[in-house]
Each structure stands twice: as C-alpha cells, then as structure tokens.
C-alpha cells in the first residue's frame, strides 16, 4: 500500500516538557502518555537517562494502546514549543548536607531550568515540583519573568490526596466519596482543613471525633516523611506524579477545576508576593483565580505560620544565590 499526501501537516500536537527524568519525572511521563494527554519530552542533566526512559516508555505504546511520542534529551532545544513545562529537577538531601546547601543547590538548578525552558517555550505554563516547593515555585517565576498566573507549584493536590486516603481508610468508605482540602506550604506546617473535608458533602467533623481527626492530620503532615522512612533510599513518586498529571490534564483540557495548588497571592488571605497552597481555579490560562475561603482565626494563623516559613526560605534562597 502506498499513501501520498501533499497537504501540509496542520496538526500541532500538545507537548509537555519534563525537566528532570528521575523518579517523579519518568513516572509523570508514563502517566501523561498512557492517558493520551500529550507528547512528552524528558530532559535530564545525566546523558542517557532520559533517552533510556523515553525509549522504554515508547516500547510500551502498543501494549498500552496510545501513539504518543516520548523523547529523551539533554538539549533544551528539543523542548521547544512546549505547552506545559514541569520542573522536577533537583537533588534530594544527602548525608552531611544542610538545608541551606540543599536550598542553594536546588535553587540554582530550578532557576537554570526555568530560564532555559522559557527561552524555547515562551507560551508555556510552568509547574514546579522540586522541593522546597513553595520557594522553588517563587524562584521559577522570577527566572521566567512570566505573569504569575502561568507559574505554579504542585503540592496541595498530593497533600489533599493523602488526607483523602487516610479519611477513607479510617471510615471504611470509598475514596471516591471523600473530598479533602489541604492548604499552606508543602511541609510540616501545611494546613489540612477538616471543616472543608467531606464525605459526600458531610464534613468529617460530623463523622470523626477530634482525636481521630488530629491523628489523620498528623499523618497527612508527615506523609512524605513516612514514605522516606520506609523506602530509605528516596521519596514518594507515584502519588506525586499522579497529582502533577492532574494539573497537566486540567490545563491542557481547560477543565477549570478548583484545586489546591501553590499560587501567587496578591493580598488574598492577607498574604502578598508569595506562592503558597490555596484553592485555585486552574485552566488553559493557568492559575486563573484564587478562591478566598472564610478561614477561622486559628486556621488563618496556621496559614500565616506556614507562609512565614516560605518567606524565610525565599529570603535565604535569594541571599544564597
Ligand atoms: P530524583 O529521582 O533524584 O530525580 C531528580 C532528577 O533531576 C535526576 O534524574 C537528576 O539527574 C535530575 N537533575 C539534577 N540536576 C539537574 C539539572 N540541572 N537539569 C536537569 N536535570 C537535573 O528525584 P525525584 O524525581 O524523586 O524528585 C524530584 C524533586 O521533586 C525533588 O526535589 C523532590 O524533593 C521533589 N518532590 C516534590 C514533591 C512535592 O509534593 C512537592 C513530591 C515528590 C518529590
């Protein structure tokens, strides 16, 4: 059979660039391709790693039933024209490394990644995953020079998913019936909100006693550390990749979902010039609007404590760079 077409190829497939092809980056590439959302360019500083991961994923296409292109590279030129750029590049903390060392190292990696990626994809929306999340999102925003709506961090969806899971397990109900809300920074001072966490519309404060809720809140705050402790050699990546994929899908399909993501604040919750986890309407324009919940005094105080840690991190990172 021979087919000849002289028509120009008018199709411009959507493309997602993933900077950092480690555990989170490669799992995210798998999720995106298998959900048939976009073609994927995996980039890493280690030559061979992204190419190998991409080829491995590509060879599963027939079995998984999609035709998405997946390429691996160390060259930012290959990411050109991406609709979404996800930054997962960075180092985990190593023995003997202080938090400042990690902050400085990841800050330099994220800023370089953001600058190089925006140079090739000026219309992209940026999602940051690298830790410390809220600080790195701020730096990526500075590095790209983009309007803040087009830069955001992934954490709240993951933290809320953990809370949702623990609530469902505790009550013995389907996870599908549970909706959970966690705001604030991605760290020990995140702010799970039991009042806004429900089982088919019923707040969990009506279903669980205060001690049980406190235990679930503690487990949620400790969710990342619990996995690191079990694995010893690394951190979580399946649920982080799933959470990031939700953001990619929401943007590419313009779903206008209301999700907790690290968004830029301009006075909402009495906070300014900071990225932190808040419920945000997410769509093809990026973080289109922030929803300001009526927080109680104690909830607002917790959010402000959380923001104070982010602010310190931003100041330290700026001073170290
Ligand atoms: P890992 O598997 O180590 O992958 C990181 C990758 O980044 C490695 O392949 C590195 O080679 C690569 N890399 C390092 N420097 C550069 C550079 N300059 N340019 C391009 N690539 C580079 O880690 P991971 O995938 O498990 O985690 C990645 C990041 O995400 C870490 O900072 C984690 O702490 C963070 N993370 C955040 C969450 C949140 O919920 C916010 C969850 C899970 C992981």
Short mmCIF file of C-alpha atoms and ligand atoms in Angstrom, two decimals:
data_model
loop_
_atom_site.label_atom_id
_atom_site.label_comp_id
_atom_site.label_asym_id
_atom_site.label_seq_id
_atom_site.Cartn_x
_atom_site.Cartn_y
_atom_site.Cartn_z
CA UNK A 1 0.00 0.00 0.00
CA UNK A 2 1.31 3.41 -0.77
CA UNK A 3 -0.16 6.66 0.50
CA UNK A 4 0.86 10.07 -0.67
CA UNK A 5 -0.31 13.32 0.81
CA UNK A 6 0.76 16.77 -0.30
CA UNK A 7 -1.34 18.53 2.31
CA UNK A 8 0.72 20.39 4.90
CA UNK A 9 0.54 18.81 8.32
CA UNK A 10 -1.68 21.29 10.15
CA UNK A 11 -1.77 19.27 13.36
CA UNK A 12 0.23 20.67 16.23
CA UNK A 13 0.17 18.06 18.94
CA UNK A 14 0.32 19.26 22.51
CA UNK A 15 3.69 18.84 24.13
CA UNK A 16 4.79 18.63 27.72
CA UNK A 17 8.44 19.08 28.68
CA UNK A 18 9.55 17.42 31.89
CA UNK A 19 12.82 18.77 33.24
CA UNK A 20 14.37 16.10 35.46
CA UNK A 21 13.87 12.47 34.44
CA UNK A 22 14.24 10.86 37.84
CA UNK A 23 11.50 9.03 39.70
CA UNK A 24 8.83 11.75 39.58
CA UNK A 25 9.68 12.92 36.06
CA UNK A 26 9.70 9.50 34.45
CA UNK A 27 6.52 8.36 36.24
CA UNK A 28 4.81 11.57 35.17
CA UNK A 29 5.85 10.92 31.56
CA UNK A 30 4.25 7.49 31.81
CA UNK A 31 1.01 8.90 33.24
CA UNK A 32 0.78 11.62 30.56
CA UNK A 33 1.42 9.25 27.69
CA UNK A 34 -0.82 6.46 28.95
CA UNK A 35 -3.68 8.93 29.45
CA UNK A 36 -3.04 10.07 25.88
CA UNK A 37 -2.74 13.69 27.00
CA UNK A 38 0.31 14.96 25.12
CA UNK A 39 3.64 14.14 23.56
CA UNK A 40 6.42 14.23 26.13
CA UNK A 41 10.00 15.49 26.08
CA UNK A 42 12.01 14.19 29.02
CA UNK A 43 15.15 16.17 29.83
CA UNK A 44 17.88 15.48 32.34
CA UNK A 45 21.41 16.60 33.04
CA UNK A 46 22.58 12.97 33.05
CA UNK A 47 23.06 11.95 29.42
CA UNK A 48 21.45 8.59 28.59
CA UNK A 49 18.94 8.57 31.42
CA UNK A 50 16.13 10.50 29.69
CA UNK A 51 16.82 8.79 26.36
CA UNK A 52 16.64 5.35 28.00
CA UNK A 53 13.47 6.11 29.95
CA UNK A 54 11.83 7.59 26.85
CA UNK A 55 12.69 4.56 24.72
CA UNK A 56 11.41 2.18 27.40
CA UNK A 57 8.11 4.08 27.62
CA UNK A 58 7.88 4.26 23.83
CA UNK A 59 8.23 0.50 23.53
CA UNK A 60 5.15 0.04 25.75
CA UNK A 61 2.94 2.11 23.42
CA UNK A 62 1.49 -0.85 21.56
CA UNK A 63 0.63 -2.64 24.76
CA UNK A 64 -0.79 0.43 26.48
CA UNK A 65 -2.65 1.49 23.36
CA UNK A 66 -1.50 5.02 22.65
CA UNK A 67 0.58 6.72 19.97
CA UNK A 68 2.19 9.47 21.98
CA UNK A 69 5.74 10.45 21.13
CA UNK A 70 8.16 10.33 24.03
CA UNK A 71 11.70 11.56 23.53
CA UNK A 72 14.59 11.94 25.93
CA UNK A 73 17.29 14.57 25.70
CA UNK A 74 19.83 16.76 27.46
CA UNK A 75 19.21 19.58 24.98
CA UNK A 76 16.62 22.26 25.81
CA UNK A 77 16.16 22.97 22.09
CA UNK A 78 14.23 19.68 21.90
CA UNK A 79 11.66 21.05 24.37
CA UNK A 80 10.78 23.95 22.03
CA UNK A 81 7.13 24.82 21.72
CA UNK A 82 6.01 23.01 24.85
CA UNK A 83 2.55 23.89 26.16
CA UNK A 84 3.43 22.88 29.70
CA UNK A 85 6.86 22.66 31.33
CA UNK A 86 7.15 20.61 34.53
CA UNK A 87 10.28 21.08 36.66
CA UNK A 88 11.20 18.04 38.74
CA UNK A 89 14.97 18.51 38.51
CA UNK A 90 16.84 18.66 41.76
CA UNK A 91 18.77 16.82 44.36
CA UNK A 92 17.44 15.07 47.41
CA UNK A 93 19.13 15.94 50.71
CA UNK A 94 22.31 13.91 51.20
CA UNK A 95 24.13 12.99 54.42
CA UNK A 96 26.15 15.95 55.66
CA UNK A 97 24.17 18.40 53.55
CA UNK A 98 22.50 21.25 55.41
CA UNK A 99 19.06 22.57 54.45
CA UNK A 100 20.80 25.69 53.16
CA UNK A 101 23.09 23.57 50.97
CA UNK A 102 20.05 21.82 49.51
CA UNK A 103 18.19 25.10 49.11
CA UNK A 104 21.13 26.66 47.31
CA UNK A 105 21.71 23.64 45.05
CA UNK A 106 18.07 23.21 44.06
CA UNK A 107 17.56 26.95 43.70
CA UNK A 108 20.37 27.11 41.15
CA UNK A 109 19.03 24.03 39.31
CA UNK A 110 15.45 25.31 39.19
CA UNK A 111 16.42 28.81 38.10
CA UNK A 112 18.63 27.49 35.31
CA UNK A 113 15.96 25.01 34.20
CA UNK A 114 13.27 27.70 34.16
CA UNK A 115 15.43 30.17 32.22
CA UNK A 116 16.47 27.62 29.61
CA UNK A 117 12.97 26.19 29.22
CA UNK A 118 11.22 29.55 28.81
CA UNK A 119 13.74 30.55 26.14
CA UNK A 120 12.41 27.72 23.95
CA UNK A 121 8.76 27.68 25.07
CA UNK A 122 7.69 31.28 25.67
CA UNK A 123 3.99 30.36 25.73
CA UNK A 124 4.27 27.52 28.23
CA UNK A 125 2.65 27.20 31.63
CA UNK A 126 5.17 26.12 34.27
CA UNK A 127 4.51 23.61 37.06
CA UNK A 128 7.21 23.24 39.71
CA UNK A 129 7.62 20.02 41.72
CA UNK A 130 11.16 20.38 43.09
CA UNK A 131 11.46 20.93 46.86
CA UNK A 132 11.30 23.06 48.88
CA UNK A 133 8.23 23.50 46.72
CA UNK A 134 6.80 26.91 47.53
CA UNK A 135 10.23 28.57 47.47
CA UNK A 136 11.24 26.88 44.20
CA UNK A 137 7.98 28.00 42.58
CA UNK A 138 8.75 31.60 43.51
CA UNK A 139 12.26 31.29 42.04
CA UNK A 140 10.97 29.71 38.82
CA UNK A 141 8.52 32.59 38.49
CA UNK A 142 11.35 35.11 38.91
CA UNK A 143 13.55 33.21 36.46
CA UNK A 144 10.91 33.03 33.71
CA UNK A 145 9.63 36.58 34.08
CA UNK A 146 6.15 35.22 33.30
CA UNK A 147 2.91 36.59 34.70
CA UNK A 148 2.36 34.71 37.98
CA UNK A 149 -0.77 33.00 36.60
CA UNK A 150 1.49 30.94 34.34
CA UNK A 151 3.71 29.58 37.10
CA UNK A 152 2.51 27.31 39.91
CA UNK A 153 3.61 24.59 42.26
CA UNK A 154 2.29 21.07 42.79
CA UNK A 155 1.81 20.03 46.42
CA UNK A 156 -1.73 20.69 47.64
CA UNK A 157 -3.25 18.04 45.39
CA UNK A 158 -0.82 15.48 46.78
CA UNK A 159 -1.27 16.55 50.40
CA UNK A 160 -5.07 16.56 49.94
CA UNK A 161 -4.94 13.13 48.27
CA UNK A 162 -3.07 11.77 51.27
CA UNK A 163 -5.63 13.26 53.67
CA UNK A 164 -8.43 11.90 51.45
CA UNK A 165 -6.88 8.42 51.54
CA UNK A 166 -6.46 8.40 55.32
CA UNK A 167 -10.06 9.60 55.86
CA UNK A 168 -11.41 6.90 53.54
CA UNK A 169 -9.35 4.19 55.26
CA UNK A 170 -10.46 5.37 58.71
CA UNK A 171 -14.15 5.43 57.81
CA UNK A 172 -14.07 2.35 55.59
CA UNK A 173 -15.70 4.24 52.73
CA UNK A 174 -14.78 4.57 49.08
CA UNK A 175 -12.09 7.16 48.40
CA UNK A 176 -14.33 8.39 45.59
CA UNK A 177 -16.79 9.69 48.18
CA UNK A 178 -14.15 11.65 50.10
CA UNK A 179 -13.06 15.17 49.25
CA UNK A 180 -10.22 16.67 51.30
CA UNK A 181 -8.64 20.12 51.39
CA UNK A 182 -5.10 20.93 52.47
CA UNK A 183 -3.75 24.46 52.13
CA UNK A 184 -0.48 26.15 53.01
CA UNK A 185 3.13 25.32 52.32
CA UNK A 186 4.33 21.83 51.43
CA UNK A 187 5.97 20.93 54.73
CA UNK A 188 5.42 20.34 58.40
CA UNK A 189 3.26 23.45 58.63
CA UNK A 190 0.79 22.58 55.88
CA UNK A 191 -2.81 23.33 56.84
CA UNK A 192 -5.26 20.41 56.47
CA UNK A 193 -8.81 21.75 56.80
CA UNK A 194 -11.21 19.21 58.40
CA UNK A 195 -14.14 21.66 58.12
CA UNK A 196 -13.72 21.67 54.36
CA UNK A 197 -13.07 17.93 54.07
CA UNK A 198 -16.20 15.91 53.42
CA UNK A 199 -17.70 12.51 52.71
CA UNK A 200 -20.35 13.10 50.07
CA UNK A 201 -20.88 16.61 51.41
CA UNK A 202 -20.82 15.72 55.11
CA UNK A 203 -17.90 17.45 56.90
CA UNK A 204 -15.63 14.91 58.59
CA UNK A 205 -16.03 16.93 61.81
CA UNK A 206 -19.50 15.31 61.98
CA UNK A 207 -18.18 11.82 61.31
CA UNK A 208 -14.97 11.53 63.32
CA UNK A 209 -14.00 12.64 66.82
CA UNK A 210 -11.39 15.34 67.40
CA UNK A 211 -8.62 12.92 68.43
CA UNK A 212 -9.07 10.79 65.32
CA UNK A 213 -9.04 13.87 63.08
CA UNK A 214 -5.87 15.11 64.83
CA UNK A 215 -4.23 11.72 64.16
CA UNK A 216 -5.16 11.84 60.45
CA UNK A 217 -3.98 15.46 60.19
CA UNK A 218 -0.66 14.48 61.75
CA UNK A 219 -0.24 11.55 59.36
CA UNK A 220 -1.01 13.84 56.41
CA UNK A 221 1.58 16.40 57.52
CA UNK A 222 4.07 13.57 57.91
CA UNK A 223 3.02 11.86 54.67
CA UNK A 224 6.22 12.45 52.71
CA UNK A 225 8.49 11.62 55.65
CA UNK A 226 6.59 8.38 56.36
CA UNK A 227 7.41 7.14 52.86
CA UNK A 228 11.06 8.29 53.03
CA UNK A 229 11.41 6.41 56.31
CA UNK A 230 10.02 3.24 54.74
CA UNK A 231 11.99 3.46 51.50
CA UNK A 232 15.23 4.78 52.98
CA UNK A 233 16.74 5.49 49.54
CA UNK A 234 14.33 8.07 48.16
CA UNK A 235 10.96 9.71 48.43
CA UNK A 236 7.44 9.28 47.11
CA UNK A 237 6.88 9.48 43.39
CA UNK A 238 3.76 7.59 42.31
CA UNK A 239 1.26 9.86 44.07
CA UNK A 240 3.34 13.00 43.31
CA UNK A 241 3.35 12.06 39.60
CA UNK A 242 -0.42 11.39 39.67
CA UNK A 243 -1.02 14.76 41.33
CA UNK A 244 1.12 16.58 38.78
CA UNK A 245 -0.65 14.78 35.96
CA UNK A 246 -3.98 16.10 37.25
CA UNK A 247 -2.61 19.63 36.84
CA UNK A 248 -1.25 18.93 33.35
CA UNK A 249 -4.58 17.42 32.29
CA UNK A 250 -6.60 20.28 33.79
CA UNK A 251 -4.52 22.84 31.90
CA UNK A 252 -4.37 21.02 28.56
CA UNK A 253 -8.09 20.19 28.57
CA UNK A 254 -9.06 23.56 30.08
CA UNK A 255 -11.12 21.81 32.73
CA UNK A 256 -11.41 24.80 35.09
CA UNK A 257 -11.07 22.62 38.17
CA UNK A 258 -10.84 24.12 41.64
CA UNK A 259 -7.68 22.58 43.07
CA UNK A 260 -5.25 23.35 45.88
CA UNK A 261 -2.04 24.44 44.15
CA UNK A 262 0.80 26.79 45.05
CA UNK A 263 -0.43 30.05 43.54
CA UNK A 264 0.82 33.61 43.70
CA UNK A 265 -1.04 35.76 46.22
CA UNK A 266 -1.71 39.46 45.95
CA UNK A 267 -3.39 40.18 49.27
CA UNK A 268 -5.65 37.12 49.43
CA UNK A 269 -5.59 35.63 52.93
CA UNK A 270 -3.68 38.80 53.88
CA UNK A 271 -0.58 37.47 52.11
CA UNK A 272 1.33 39.07 49.26
CA UNK A 273 4.24 38.32 46.93
CA UNK A 274 4.39 34.66 47.86
CA UNK A 275 3.47 31.30 46.30
CA UNK A 276 1.60 29.03 48.70
CA UNK A 277 -1.08 26.35 48.53
CA UNK A 278 -4.57 27.80 48.11
CA UNK A 279 -7.71 26.64 46.25
CA UNK A 280 -7.28 27.89 42.70
CA UNK A 281 -9.30 27.68 39.51
CA UNK A 282 -6.97 26.01 37.05
CA UNK A 283 -7.47 26.06 33.31
CA UNK A 284 -5.76 26.74 30.00
CA UNK A 285 -4.82 30.22 31.22
CA UNK A 286 -3.01 28.72 34.20
CA UNK A 287 -3.89 29.68 37.76
CA UNK A 288 -6.87 31.75 36.68
CA UNK A 289 -8.21 32.84 40.08
CA UNK A 290 -7.68 32.18 43.76
CA UNK A 291 -10.65 31.28 45.96
CA UNK A 292 -10.57 33.01 49.31
CA UNK A 293 -12.19 30.74 51.90
CA UNK A 294 -13.59 32.17 55.12
CA UNK A 295 -10.95 30.72 57.43
CA UNK A 296 -11.37 30.77 61.19
CA UNK A 297 -8.87 32.79 63.23
CA UNK A 298 -6.88 29.66 64.12
CA UNK A 299 -6.86 28.37 60.52
CA UNK A 300 -5.66 31.76 59.27
CA UNK A 301 -2.99 31.81 61.97
CA UNK A 302 -1.78 28.37 60.82
CA UNK A 303 -1.68 29.58 57.22
CA UNK A 304 0.34 32.63 58.23
CA UNK A 305 2.82 30.48 60.19
CA UNK A 306 3.16 28.30 57.11
CA UNK A 307 3.72 31.39 54.93
CA UNK A 308 6.34 32.75 57.33
CA UNK A 309 8.48 29.64 56.72
CA UNK A 310 8.12 30.07 52.95
CA UNK A 311 9.07 33.73 53.22
CA UNK A 312 12.21 32.82 55.20
CA UNK A 313 13.09 30.24 52.53
CA UNK A 314 12.67 32.78 49.73
CA UNK A 315 14.85 35.31 51.56
CA UNK A 316 17.51 32.68 52.28
CA UNK A 317 17.50 31.42 48.69
CA UNK A 318 17.78 34.97 47.30
CA UNK A 319 20.70 35.66 49.64
CA UNK A 320 22.47 32.40 48.79
CA UNK A 321 22.17 32.68 45.03
P1 LIG B 1 15.24 12.01 41.53
O1 LIG B 1 14.74 10.64 41.21
O2 LIG B 1 16.56 12.17 42.21
O3 LIG B 1 15.25 12.84 40.15
C1 LIG B 1 15.78 14.13 40.02
C2 LIG B 1 16.39 14.22 38.64
O4 LIG B 1 16.82 15.57 38.43
C3 LIG B 1 17.61 13.32 38.44
O5 LIG B 1 17.40 12.46 37.34
C4 LIG B 1 18.74 14.31 38.19
O6 LIG B 1 19.73 13.84 37.30
C5 LIG B 1 17.97 15.49 37.61
N1 LIG B 1 18.72 16.74 37.64
C6 LIG B 1 19.55 17.21 38.60
N2 LIG B 1 20.06 18.40 38.24
C7 LIG B 1 19.54 18.69 37.03
C8 LIG B 1 19.68 19.77 36.14
N3 LIG B 1 20.48 20.81 36.42
N4 LIG B 1 18.99 19.75 34.98
C9 LIG B 1 18.19 18.70 34.67
N5 LIG B 1 18.01 17.64 35.48
C10 LIG B 1 18.69 17.64 36.64
O7 LIG B 1 14.19 12.78 42.44
P2 LIG B 1 12.59 12.65 42.38
O8 LIG B 1 12.17 12.54 40.95
O9 LIG B 1 12.13 11.65 43.36
O10 LIG B 1 12.17 14.09 42.97
C11 LIG B 1 12.45 15.26 42.20
C12 LIG B 1 12.17 16.51 43.02
O11 LIG B 1 10.78 16.57 43.30
C13 LIG B 1 12.89 16.55 44.39
O12 LIG B 1 13.25 17.88 44.68
C14 LIG B 1 11.80 16.09 45.35
O13 LIG B 1 12.02 16.57 46.66
C15 LIG B 1 10.59 16.76 44.71
N6 LIG B 1 9.29 16.18 45.07
C16 LIG B 1 8.32 17.05 45.45
C17 LIG B 1 7.09 16.57 45.80
C18 LIG B 1 6.02 17.52 46.20
O14 LIG B 1 4.94 17.10 46.60
C19 LIG B 1 6.25 18.95 46.13
C20 LIG B 1 6.84 15.19 45.80
C21 LIG B 1 7.85 14.34 45.39
C22 LIG B 1 9.10 14.84 45.02
#
